[in-house]
Every structure is written in structure tokens, then in C-alpha cells.
CSV table of C-alpha atoms in Angstrom, one decimal:
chain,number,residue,atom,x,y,z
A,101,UNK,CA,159.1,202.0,127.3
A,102,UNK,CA,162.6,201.8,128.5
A,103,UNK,CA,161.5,202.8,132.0
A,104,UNK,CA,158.8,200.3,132.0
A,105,UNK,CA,161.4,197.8,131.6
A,106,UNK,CA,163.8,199.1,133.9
A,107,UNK,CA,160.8,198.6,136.4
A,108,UNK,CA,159.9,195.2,135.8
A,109,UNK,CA,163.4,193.7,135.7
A,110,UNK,CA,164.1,195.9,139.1
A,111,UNK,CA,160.8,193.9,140.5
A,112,UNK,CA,161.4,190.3,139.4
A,113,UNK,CA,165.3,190.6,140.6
A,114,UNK,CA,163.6,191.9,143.9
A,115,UNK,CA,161.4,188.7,143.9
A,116,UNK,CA,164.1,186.6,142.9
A,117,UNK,CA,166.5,187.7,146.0
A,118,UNK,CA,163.4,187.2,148.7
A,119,UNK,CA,162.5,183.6,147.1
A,120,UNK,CA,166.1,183.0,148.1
A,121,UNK,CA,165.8,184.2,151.5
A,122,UNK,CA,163.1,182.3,151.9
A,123,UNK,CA,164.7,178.4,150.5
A,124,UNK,CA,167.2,179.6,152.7
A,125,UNK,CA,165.0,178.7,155.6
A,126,UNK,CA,163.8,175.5,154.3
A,127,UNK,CA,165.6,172.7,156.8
A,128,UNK,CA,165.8,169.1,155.7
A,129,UNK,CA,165.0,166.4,157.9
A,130,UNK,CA,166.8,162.7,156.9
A,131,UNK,CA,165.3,159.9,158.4
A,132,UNK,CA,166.9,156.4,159.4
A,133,UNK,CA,167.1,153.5,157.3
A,134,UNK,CA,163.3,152.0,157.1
A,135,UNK,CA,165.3,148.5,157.5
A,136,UNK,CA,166.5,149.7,160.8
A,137,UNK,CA,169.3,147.6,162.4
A,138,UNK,CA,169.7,144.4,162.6
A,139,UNK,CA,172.6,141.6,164.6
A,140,UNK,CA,173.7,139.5,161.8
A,141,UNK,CA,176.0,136.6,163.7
A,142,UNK,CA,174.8,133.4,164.8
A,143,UNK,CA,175.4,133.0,168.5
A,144,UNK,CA,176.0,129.7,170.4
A,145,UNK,CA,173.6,127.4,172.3
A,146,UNK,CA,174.9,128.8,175.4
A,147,UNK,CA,178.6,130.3,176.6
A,148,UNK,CA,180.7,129.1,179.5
A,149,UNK,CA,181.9,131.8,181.0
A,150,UNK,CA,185.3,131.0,183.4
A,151,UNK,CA,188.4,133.0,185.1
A,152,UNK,CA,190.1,131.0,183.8
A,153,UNK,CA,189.5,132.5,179.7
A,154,UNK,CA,188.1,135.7,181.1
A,155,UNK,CA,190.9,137.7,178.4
A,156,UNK,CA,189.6,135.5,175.5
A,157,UNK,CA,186.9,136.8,173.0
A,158,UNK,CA,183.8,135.2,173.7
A,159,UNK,CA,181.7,136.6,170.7
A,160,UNK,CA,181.9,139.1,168.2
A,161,UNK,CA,178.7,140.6,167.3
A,162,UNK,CA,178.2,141.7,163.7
A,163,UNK,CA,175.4,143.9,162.4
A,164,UNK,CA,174.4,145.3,159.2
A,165,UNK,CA,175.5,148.9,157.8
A,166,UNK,CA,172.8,151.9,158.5
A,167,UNK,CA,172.3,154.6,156.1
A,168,UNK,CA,170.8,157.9,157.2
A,169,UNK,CA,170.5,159.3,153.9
A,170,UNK,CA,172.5,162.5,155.3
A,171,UNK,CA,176.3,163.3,154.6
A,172,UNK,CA,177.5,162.1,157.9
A,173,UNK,CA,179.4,159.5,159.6
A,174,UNK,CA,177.9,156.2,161.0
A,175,UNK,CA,179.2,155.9,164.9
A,176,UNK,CA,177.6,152.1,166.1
A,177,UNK,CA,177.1,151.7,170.3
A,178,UNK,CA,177.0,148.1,171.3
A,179,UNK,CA,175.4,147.7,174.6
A,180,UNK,CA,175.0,145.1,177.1
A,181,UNK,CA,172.4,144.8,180.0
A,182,UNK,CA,171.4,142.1,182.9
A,183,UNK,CA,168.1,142.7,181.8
A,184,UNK,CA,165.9,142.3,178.6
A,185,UNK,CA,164.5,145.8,179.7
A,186,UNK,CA,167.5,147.9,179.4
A,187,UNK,CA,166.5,150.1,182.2
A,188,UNK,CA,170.3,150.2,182.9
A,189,UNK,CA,173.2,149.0,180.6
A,190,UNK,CA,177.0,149.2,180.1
A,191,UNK,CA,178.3,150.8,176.3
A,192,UNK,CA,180.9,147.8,175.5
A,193,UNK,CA,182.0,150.4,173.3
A,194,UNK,CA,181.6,152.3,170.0
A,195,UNK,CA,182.7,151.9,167.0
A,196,UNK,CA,182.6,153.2,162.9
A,197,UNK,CA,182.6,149.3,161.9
A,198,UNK,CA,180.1,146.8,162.0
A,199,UNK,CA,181.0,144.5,164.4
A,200,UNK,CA,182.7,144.4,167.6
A,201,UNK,CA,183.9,141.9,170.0
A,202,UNK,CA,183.5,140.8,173.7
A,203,UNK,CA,185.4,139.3,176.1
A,204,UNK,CA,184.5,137.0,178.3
A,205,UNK,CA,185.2,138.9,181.1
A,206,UNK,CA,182.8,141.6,179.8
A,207,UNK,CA,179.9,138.7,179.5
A,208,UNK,CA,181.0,137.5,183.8
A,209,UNK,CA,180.0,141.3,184.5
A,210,UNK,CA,176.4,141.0,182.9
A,211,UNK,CA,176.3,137.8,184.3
A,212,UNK,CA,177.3,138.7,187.9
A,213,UNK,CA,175.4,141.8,187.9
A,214,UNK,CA,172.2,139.3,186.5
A,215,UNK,CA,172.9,137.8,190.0
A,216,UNK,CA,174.7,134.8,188.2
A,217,UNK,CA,177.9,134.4,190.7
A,218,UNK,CA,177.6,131.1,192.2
A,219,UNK,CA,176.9,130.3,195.6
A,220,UNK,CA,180.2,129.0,196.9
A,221,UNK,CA,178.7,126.1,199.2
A,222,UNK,CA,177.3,124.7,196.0
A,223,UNK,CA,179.3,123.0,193.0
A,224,UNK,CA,176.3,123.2,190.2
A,225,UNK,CA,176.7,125.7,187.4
A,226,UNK,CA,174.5,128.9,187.1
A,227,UNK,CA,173.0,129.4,184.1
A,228,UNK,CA,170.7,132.0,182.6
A,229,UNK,CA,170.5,135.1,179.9
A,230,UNK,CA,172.4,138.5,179.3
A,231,UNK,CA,171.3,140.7,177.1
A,232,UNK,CA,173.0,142.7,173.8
A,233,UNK,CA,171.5,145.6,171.3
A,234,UNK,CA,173.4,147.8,169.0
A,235,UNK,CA,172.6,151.8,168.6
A,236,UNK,CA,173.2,153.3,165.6
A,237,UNK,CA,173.6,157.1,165.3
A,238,UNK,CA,174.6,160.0,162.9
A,239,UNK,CA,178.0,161.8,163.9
A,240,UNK,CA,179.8,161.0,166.6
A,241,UNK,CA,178.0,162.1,169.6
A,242,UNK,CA,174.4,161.6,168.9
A,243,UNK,CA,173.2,164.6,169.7
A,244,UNK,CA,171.5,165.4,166.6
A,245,UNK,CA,168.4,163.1,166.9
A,246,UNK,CA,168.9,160.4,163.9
A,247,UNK,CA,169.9,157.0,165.7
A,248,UNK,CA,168.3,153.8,165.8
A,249,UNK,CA,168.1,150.6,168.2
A,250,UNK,CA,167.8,147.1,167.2
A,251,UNK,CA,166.1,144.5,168.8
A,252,UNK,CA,167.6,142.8,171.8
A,253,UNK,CA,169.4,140.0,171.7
A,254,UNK,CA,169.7,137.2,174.7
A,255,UNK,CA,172.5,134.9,175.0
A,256,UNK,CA,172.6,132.0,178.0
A,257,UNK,CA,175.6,132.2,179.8
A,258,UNK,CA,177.1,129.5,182.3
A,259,UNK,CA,178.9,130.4,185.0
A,260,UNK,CA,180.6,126.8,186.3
A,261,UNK,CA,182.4,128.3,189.4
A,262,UNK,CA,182.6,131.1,191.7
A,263,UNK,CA,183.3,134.2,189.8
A,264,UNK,CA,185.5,135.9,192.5
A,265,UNK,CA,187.1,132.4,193.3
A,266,UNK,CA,187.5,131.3,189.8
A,267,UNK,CA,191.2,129.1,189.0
A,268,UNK,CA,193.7,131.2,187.9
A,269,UNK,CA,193.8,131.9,184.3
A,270,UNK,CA,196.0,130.0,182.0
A,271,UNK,CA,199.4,131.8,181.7
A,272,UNK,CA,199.4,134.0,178.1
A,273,UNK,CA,202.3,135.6,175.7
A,274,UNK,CA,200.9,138.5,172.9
A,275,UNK,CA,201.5,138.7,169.2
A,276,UNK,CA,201.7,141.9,167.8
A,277,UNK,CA,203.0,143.1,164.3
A,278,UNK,CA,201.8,144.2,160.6
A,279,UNK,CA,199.4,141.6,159.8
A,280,UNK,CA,196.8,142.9,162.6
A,281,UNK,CA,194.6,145.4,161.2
A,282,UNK,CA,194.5,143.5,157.3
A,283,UNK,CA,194.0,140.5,159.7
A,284,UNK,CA,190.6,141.4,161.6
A,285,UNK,CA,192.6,142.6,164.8
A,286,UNK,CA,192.6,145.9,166.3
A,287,UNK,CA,195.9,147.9,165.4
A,288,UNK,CA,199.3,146.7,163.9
A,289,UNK,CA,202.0,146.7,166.0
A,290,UNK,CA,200.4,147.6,169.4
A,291,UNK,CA,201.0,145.5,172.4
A,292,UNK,CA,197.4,146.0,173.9
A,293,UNK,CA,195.6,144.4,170.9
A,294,UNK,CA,198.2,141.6,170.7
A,295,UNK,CA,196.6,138.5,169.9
A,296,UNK,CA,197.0,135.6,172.8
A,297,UNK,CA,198.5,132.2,173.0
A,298,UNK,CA,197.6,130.0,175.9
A,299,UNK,CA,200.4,128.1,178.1
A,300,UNK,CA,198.7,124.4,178.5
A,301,UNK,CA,198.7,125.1,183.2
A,302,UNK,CA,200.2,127.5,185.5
A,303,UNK,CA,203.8,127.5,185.1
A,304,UNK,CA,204.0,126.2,181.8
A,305,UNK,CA,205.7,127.9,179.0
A,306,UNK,CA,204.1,125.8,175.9
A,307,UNK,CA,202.1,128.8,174.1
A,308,UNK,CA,200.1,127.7,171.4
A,309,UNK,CA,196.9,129.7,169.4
A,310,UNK,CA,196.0,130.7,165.7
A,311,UNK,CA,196.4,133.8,164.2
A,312,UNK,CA,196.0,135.2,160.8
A,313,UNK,CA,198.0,137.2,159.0
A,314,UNK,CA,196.3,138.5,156.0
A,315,UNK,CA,199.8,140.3,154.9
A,316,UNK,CA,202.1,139.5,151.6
A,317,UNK,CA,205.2,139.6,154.3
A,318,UNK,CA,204.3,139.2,157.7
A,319,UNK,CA,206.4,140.4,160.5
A,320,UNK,CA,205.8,140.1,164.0
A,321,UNK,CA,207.1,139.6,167.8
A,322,UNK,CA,206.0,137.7,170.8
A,323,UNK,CA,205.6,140.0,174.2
A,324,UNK,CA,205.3,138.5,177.8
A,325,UNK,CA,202.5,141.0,178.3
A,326,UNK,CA,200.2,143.1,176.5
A,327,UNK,CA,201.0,146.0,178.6
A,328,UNK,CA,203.9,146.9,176.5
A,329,UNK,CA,207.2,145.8,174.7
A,330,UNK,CA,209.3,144.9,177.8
A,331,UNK,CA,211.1,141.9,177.5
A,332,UNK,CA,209.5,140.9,173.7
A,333,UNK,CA,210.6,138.2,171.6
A,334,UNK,CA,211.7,138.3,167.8
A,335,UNK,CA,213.9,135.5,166.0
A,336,UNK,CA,217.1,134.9,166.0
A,337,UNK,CA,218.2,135.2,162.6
A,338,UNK,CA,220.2,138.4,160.7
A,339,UNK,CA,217.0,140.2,159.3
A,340,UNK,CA,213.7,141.0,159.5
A,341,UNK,CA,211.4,138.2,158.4
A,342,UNK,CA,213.5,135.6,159.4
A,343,UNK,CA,211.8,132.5,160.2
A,344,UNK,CA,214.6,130.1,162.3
A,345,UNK,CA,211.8,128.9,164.8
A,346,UNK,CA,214.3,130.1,167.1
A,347,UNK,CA,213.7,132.6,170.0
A,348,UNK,CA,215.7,135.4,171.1
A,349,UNK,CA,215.4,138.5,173.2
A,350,UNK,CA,218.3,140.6,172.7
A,351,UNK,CA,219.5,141.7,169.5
A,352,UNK,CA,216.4,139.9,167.5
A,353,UNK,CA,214.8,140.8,164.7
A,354,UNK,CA,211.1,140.4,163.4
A,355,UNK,CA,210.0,137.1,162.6
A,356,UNK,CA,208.5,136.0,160.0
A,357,UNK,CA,206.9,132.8,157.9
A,358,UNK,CA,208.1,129.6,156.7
A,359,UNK,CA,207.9,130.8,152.9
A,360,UNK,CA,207.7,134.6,153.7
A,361,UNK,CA,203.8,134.8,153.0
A,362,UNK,CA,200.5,134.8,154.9
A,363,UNK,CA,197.8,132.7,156.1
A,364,UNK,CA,196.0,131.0,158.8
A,365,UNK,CA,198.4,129.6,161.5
A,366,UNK,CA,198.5,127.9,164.0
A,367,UNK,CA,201.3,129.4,166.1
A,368,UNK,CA,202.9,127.8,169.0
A,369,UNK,CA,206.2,128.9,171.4
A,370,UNK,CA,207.9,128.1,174.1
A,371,UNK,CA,209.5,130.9,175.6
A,372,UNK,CA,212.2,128.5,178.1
A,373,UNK,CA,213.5,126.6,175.4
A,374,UNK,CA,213.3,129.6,173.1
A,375,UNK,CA,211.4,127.7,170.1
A,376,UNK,CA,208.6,129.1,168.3
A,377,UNK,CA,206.9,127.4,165.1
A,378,UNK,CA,203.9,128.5,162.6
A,379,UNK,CA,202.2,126.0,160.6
A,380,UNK,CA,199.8,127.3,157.7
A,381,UNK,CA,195.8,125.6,157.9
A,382,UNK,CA,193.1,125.2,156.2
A,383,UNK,CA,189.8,123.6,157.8
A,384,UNK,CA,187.3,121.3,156.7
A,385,UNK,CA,185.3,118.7,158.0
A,386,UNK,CA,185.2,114.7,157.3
A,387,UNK,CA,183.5,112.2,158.7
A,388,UNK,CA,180.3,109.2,157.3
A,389,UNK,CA,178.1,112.2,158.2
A,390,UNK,CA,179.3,114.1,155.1
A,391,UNK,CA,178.3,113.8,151.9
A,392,UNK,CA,181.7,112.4,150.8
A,393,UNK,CA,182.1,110.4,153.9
A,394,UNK,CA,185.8,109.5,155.6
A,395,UNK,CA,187.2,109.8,151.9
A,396,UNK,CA,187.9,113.6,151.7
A,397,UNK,CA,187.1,116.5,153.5
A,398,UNK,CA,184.4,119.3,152.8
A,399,UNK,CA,186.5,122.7,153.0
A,400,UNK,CA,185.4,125.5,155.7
A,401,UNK,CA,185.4,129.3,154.8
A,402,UNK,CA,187.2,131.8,157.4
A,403,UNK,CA,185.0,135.0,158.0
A,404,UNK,CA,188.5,137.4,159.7
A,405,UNK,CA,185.4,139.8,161.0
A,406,UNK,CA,183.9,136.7,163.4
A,407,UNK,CA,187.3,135.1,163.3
A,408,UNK,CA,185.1,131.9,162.8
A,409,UNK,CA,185.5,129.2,160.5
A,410,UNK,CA,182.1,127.8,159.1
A,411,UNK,CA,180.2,125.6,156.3
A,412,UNK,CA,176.4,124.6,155.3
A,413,UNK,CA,176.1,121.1,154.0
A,414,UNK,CA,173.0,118.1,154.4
A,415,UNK,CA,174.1,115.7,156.7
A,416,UNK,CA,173.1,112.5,158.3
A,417,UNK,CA,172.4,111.5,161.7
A,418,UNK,CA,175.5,109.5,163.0
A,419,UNK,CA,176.4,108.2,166.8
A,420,UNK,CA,179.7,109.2,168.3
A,421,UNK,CA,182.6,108.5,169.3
A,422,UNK,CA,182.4,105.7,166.4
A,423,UNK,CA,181.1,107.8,163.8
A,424,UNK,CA,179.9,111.5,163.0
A,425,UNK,CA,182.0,114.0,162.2
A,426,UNK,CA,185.4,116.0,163.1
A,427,UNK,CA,187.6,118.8,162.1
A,428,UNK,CA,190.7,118.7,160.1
A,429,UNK,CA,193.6,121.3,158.6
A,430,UNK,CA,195.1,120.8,155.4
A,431,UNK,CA,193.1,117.5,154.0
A,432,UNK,CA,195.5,115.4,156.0
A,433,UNK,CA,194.9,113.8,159.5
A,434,UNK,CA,198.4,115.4,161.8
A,435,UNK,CA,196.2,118.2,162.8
A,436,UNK,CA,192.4,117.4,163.3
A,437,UNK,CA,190.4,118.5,166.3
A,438,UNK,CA,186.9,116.6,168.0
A,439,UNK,CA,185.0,116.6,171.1
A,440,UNK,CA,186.0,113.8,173.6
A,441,UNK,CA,183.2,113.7,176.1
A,442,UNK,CA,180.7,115.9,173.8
A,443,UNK,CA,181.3,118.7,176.1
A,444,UNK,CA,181.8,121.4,173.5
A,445,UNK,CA,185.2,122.1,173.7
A,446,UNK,CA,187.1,120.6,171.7
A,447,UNK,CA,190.5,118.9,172.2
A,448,UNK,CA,193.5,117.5,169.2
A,449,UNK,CA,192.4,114.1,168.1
A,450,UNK,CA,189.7,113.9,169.9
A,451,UNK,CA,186.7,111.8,169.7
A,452,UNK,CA,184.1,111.8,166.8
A,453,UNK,CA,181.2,114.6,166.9
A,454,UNK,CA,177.6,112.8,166.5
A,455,UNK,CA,174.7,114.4,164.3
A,456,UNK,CA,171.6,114.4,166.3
A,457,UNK,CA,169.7,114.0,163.4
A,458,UNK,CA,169.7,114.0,159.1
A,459,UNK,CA,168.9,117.3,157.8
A,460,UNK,CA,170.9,120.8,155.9
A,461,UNK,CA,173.4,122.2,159.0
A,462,UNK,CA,175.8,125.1,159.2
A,463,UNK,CA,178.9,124.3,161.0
A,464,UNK,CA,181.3,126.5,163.0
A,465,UNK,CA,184.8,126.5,164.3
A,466,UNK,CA,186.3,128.8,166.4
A,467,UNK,CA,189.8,128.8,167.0
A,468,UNK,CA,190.3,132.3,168.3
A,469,UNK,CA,190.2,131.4,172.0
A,470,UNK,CA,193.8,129.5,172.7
A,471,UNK,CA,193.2,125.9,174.3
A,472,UNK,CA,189.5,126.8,174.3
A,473,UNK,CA,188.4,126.1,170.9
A,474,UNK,CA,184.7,125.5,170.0
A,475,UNK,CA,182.2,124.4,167.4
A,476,UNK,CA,178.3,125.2,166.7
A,477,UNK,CA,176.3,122.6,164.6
A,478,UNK,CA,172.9,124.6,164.0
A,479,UNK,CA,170.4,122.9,161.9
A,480,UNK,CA,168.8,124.8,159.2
């Protein structure tokens, strides 16, 4: 009996060592997320695309997060294309995050490569579409087969000049320092992802633009160029953090805020009379085509990933420049921004913005562009 039993445990281990072999085999497949990918931003009527702003960020594109159902990294690949066919494409670039922006200069390549440059004998604007998709893939390289594509997305573009004989663009100073990456920017500290202020012409030295520094202490310089730290700015006072709204490039120290904390700022300097100042804001919009009329203002939400400001309220159909609407920081009327000539770029104290017509609208203002700041009213 013994023996017998011997046997039959000899033959079930036997068994159990070749059922192992054989799971060992057994390769799992994961497949993509059955929502896919998807762009999540809103995009403007149309972009005007100009030398002039070609450093600025034109859009940031913002998608949802994929899951692969497989223990691997996410890599995202934004691409852009002259054509809604994608037979050829540039990779703007990749990227673990969900969103990514471009430059305006990125957007004149589509466009001139869509056959958009302008015919110099002429003085009309070219318009027409450029195209955008996001690729998602598992790893790093995508070389193991689980990716997906979303649909394409078409922007209009307008081209109002001569790419190649464009004006020159407006003259620029960088801010880099520990706010960045907490802030929506790319890296702290690093002179190539310094965020830009705009001087108002050539040969001006009256920067102004609006950062945010998402940071308990901020600290930060001002650099001629975003090339490196040659020649940077810092304050003039005895430690770092000082805020004296004084300028100096030898000997300085970091700057910092009027009160030592973060916000949203609007940040101007003027590296010839070696002044600098930061002013903390908060948007809203006011105007007889709010619910609550010229009496108070209906507060706007920052998004740091779109660096875009935005609300969704009902309003009601109002004629500028007498009425409508316009932008305003800190529930006071010294800062306020409208849209003198209905252009879309907006100007300080400019005129009123009409509402085309009464109904539920979502309202956008985008400040990240120095001295080319814009708004979206998109009805619901």
C-alpha cells in the first residue's frame, strides 16, 4: 500500500510541474481603453498667426488620460499635419502628461507648408485649416503594439502677412525661478522655459505679461534671453525674496512678492530704468449682459494646464461699445481689459464686448501671450 502511494503522489507532482510549464506559456494580450482618446480643450473661432508673436503659445491641447490595462507607462505623441489625411505629419512632441502646448511658430509651419504664406503683391489675409491628433502608446517607444489615435482635429489659421517678411517680433525678457513647474510651466529655474514679457515696439524696454506662481514663497529672476543666465536680473534688496521693485544686475538677489506669497500676476519691468512691479489678479467679468449687471462682477476660474481663464453663465444679447460686457481683476475697475474695434485682441480699457445674442455661454481669457491677450465667447 505504501508503494501505491508513493506512485500516485510521484504522478500528480509530475502533473502538477508540466501544468506549470504549460501556464507558463500562456501570454496576455491588454487592449486599449474602449473610450479611446479624446482632445478635451475648446479651441478658438480661428488663430492669427504673426512673426511678430511667433515665441508665444498659441494653444495648449489637452486630452483625456488612457489606460491600457497593463503595468506600463503612458507616453502621449501630439502631432500636427497640413492635411486632414495625415499622409505626412510633424511629432510636436511627446510627452507623459496630458496636454501639451504650441507655439505659434509651430502653427506658421503647418500653415506655410498647407501653402498658406501669402502672396507678397497682395495685402488680404490667408486663411484656412491645420490639422492636430494625439497618439497614445504603452512604454516609451511604441514598439510593443498597444497605442491609440484620436480623431483629428482642424483649427483655422490666419496668416495676415508674409510669413518670411513678417514685422519683427516684439522685443521679450524671460522669467525663470521656483514657481514654474507647480505653476503649469515646464521646469523651475531653467532659462529655456522662462515665461515671456512683451516690450510694447522695437526698442522699447517696458516688459509687461502674467505669470503664476503657484508657490508659498516665490523666487525668481528676469533674463535678457532664454538662451541662458547671462546678464539676468534679480532685485536689489539684501536677501532672497526681496521685493523693492527695484532692478539690479550685479550683486542681486532673487526677487520675490509684495507679501512674500503666490498668485496670478501681472508682472511688468523695465530693464533701463531698472523697475520691475507684480500686482496679484483675479478675473471676472461685468457688464448689463450679466446676470448681475454693471453692479459686481461674476468671478472667472484659472485652469494653470490651459493657462486660460474661463466661466459659463446665461447672458443677454447687448450692442457694443455702449453695452455688453468686459473683463476686470480684482472687482475694481484700474485693471480691466475689452476689445476696441471687436477685433479679438484685446487692449486695457478698452471698449465694451457685445453679445450676439441671449442664451447659456462659456467665456475665456487668455492672458498667456504678452500684449496679445484674447477671449472666446462660445455659446452653449
Amino acid at each position: 500500500m505504501k508503494k501505491f502511494s508513493i506512485f500516485l503522489l510521484t504522478i500528480i507532482a509530475f502533473v502538477g510541474f508540466t501544468s506549470c510549464e504549460h501556464d507558463d506559456d500562456v501570454v496576455f494580450v491588454a487592449q486599449p481603453d474602449v473610450d479611446g482618446i479624446m482632445f478635451l480643450n475648446a479651441t478658438a473661432e480661428s488663430y492669427t498667426l504673426t512673426s511678430q508673436t511667433s515665441g508665444n503659445i498659441a494653444e495648449r491641447f489637452v486630452w483625456n488620460e488612457v489606460d491600457f490595462d497593463a503595468p506600463t507607462t503612458i507616453t502621449y505623441e501630439l502631432q500636427g499635419s497640413s492635411e486632414a489625411g495625415f499622409s505626412t505629419f510633424d511629432i510636436i512632441g511627446t510627452t507623459g502628461e496630458n496636454n501639451m502646448a504650441v507655439k505659434v511658430s509651430q502653427m506658421m509651419a503647418l500653415a506655410t507648408a498647407a501653402g498658406l504664406d501669402n502672396d507678397p503683391d497682395t495685402d488680404m489675409p490667408n486663411t484656412g485649416e491645420i490639422f492636430f491628433r494625439v497618439r497614445a502608446y504603452a512604454g516609451t517607444d511604441g514598439s510593443n503594439g498597444l497605442n491609440t489615435t484620436s480623431e483629428v482635429m482642424s483649427i483655422t489659421v490666419v496668416l495676415p502677412e508674409t510669413v518670411e517678411e513678417g514685422p519683427a517680433a516684439l522685443p521679450m525678457i524671460y522669467v525663470t525661478g521656483n514657481f514654474a513647474t507647480a505653476s503649469g510651466y515646464d521646469a523651475d529655474w531653467s532659462p529655456e522655459a522662462g515665461v515671456p514679457l512683451a516690450a510694447s515696439a522695437e526698442g522699447k524696454t517696458d516688459y509687461e505679461g502674467f505669470i503664476y506662481m503657484n508657490v508659498d514663497q516665490p523666487m525668481y529672476k528676469f533674463l535678457p534671453t532664454n538662451t541662458g543666465w547671462d546678464g539676468d536680473y534679480g532685485d536689489a534688496g539684501d536677501s532672497d525674496g526681496s521685493y523693492t521693485e527695484t532692478l539690479k544686475q550685479d550683486g542681486e538677489v532673487n526677487a520675490g512678492t509684495p507679501d512674500g506669497t503666490g498668485g496670478y500676476f501681472y508682472v511688468k519691468a523695465n530693464t533701463e530704468a531698472l523697475t520691475y512691479s507684480l500686482k496679484e489678479t483675479n478675473w471676472g467679468v461685468i457688464g448689463n449682459a450679466t446676470p448681475t449687471g454693471w453692479d459686481s462682477d461674476t468671478d472667472m476660474t484659472y485652469d494653470p494646464a490651459t493657462k486660460i481663464w474661463s466661466v459659463t453663465l446665461d447672458l443677454t444679447k447687448q450692442d457694443a461699445p455702449d453695452n455688453g460686457i468686459k473683463f476686470r481683476a480684482n472687482d475694481e475697475w484700474a485693471l480691466n481689459i475689452g476689445d476696441t474695434g471687436a477685433d479679438g485682441t484685446m487692449e486695457f480699457n478698452g471698449e465694451n464686448i457685445s453679445v450676439p445674442e441671449d442664451g447659456n455661454y462659456t467665456i475665456t481669457l487668455d492672458l498667456s501671450n504678452p500684449r496679445m491677450y484674447t477671449y472666446t465667447l462660445t455659446k452653449n
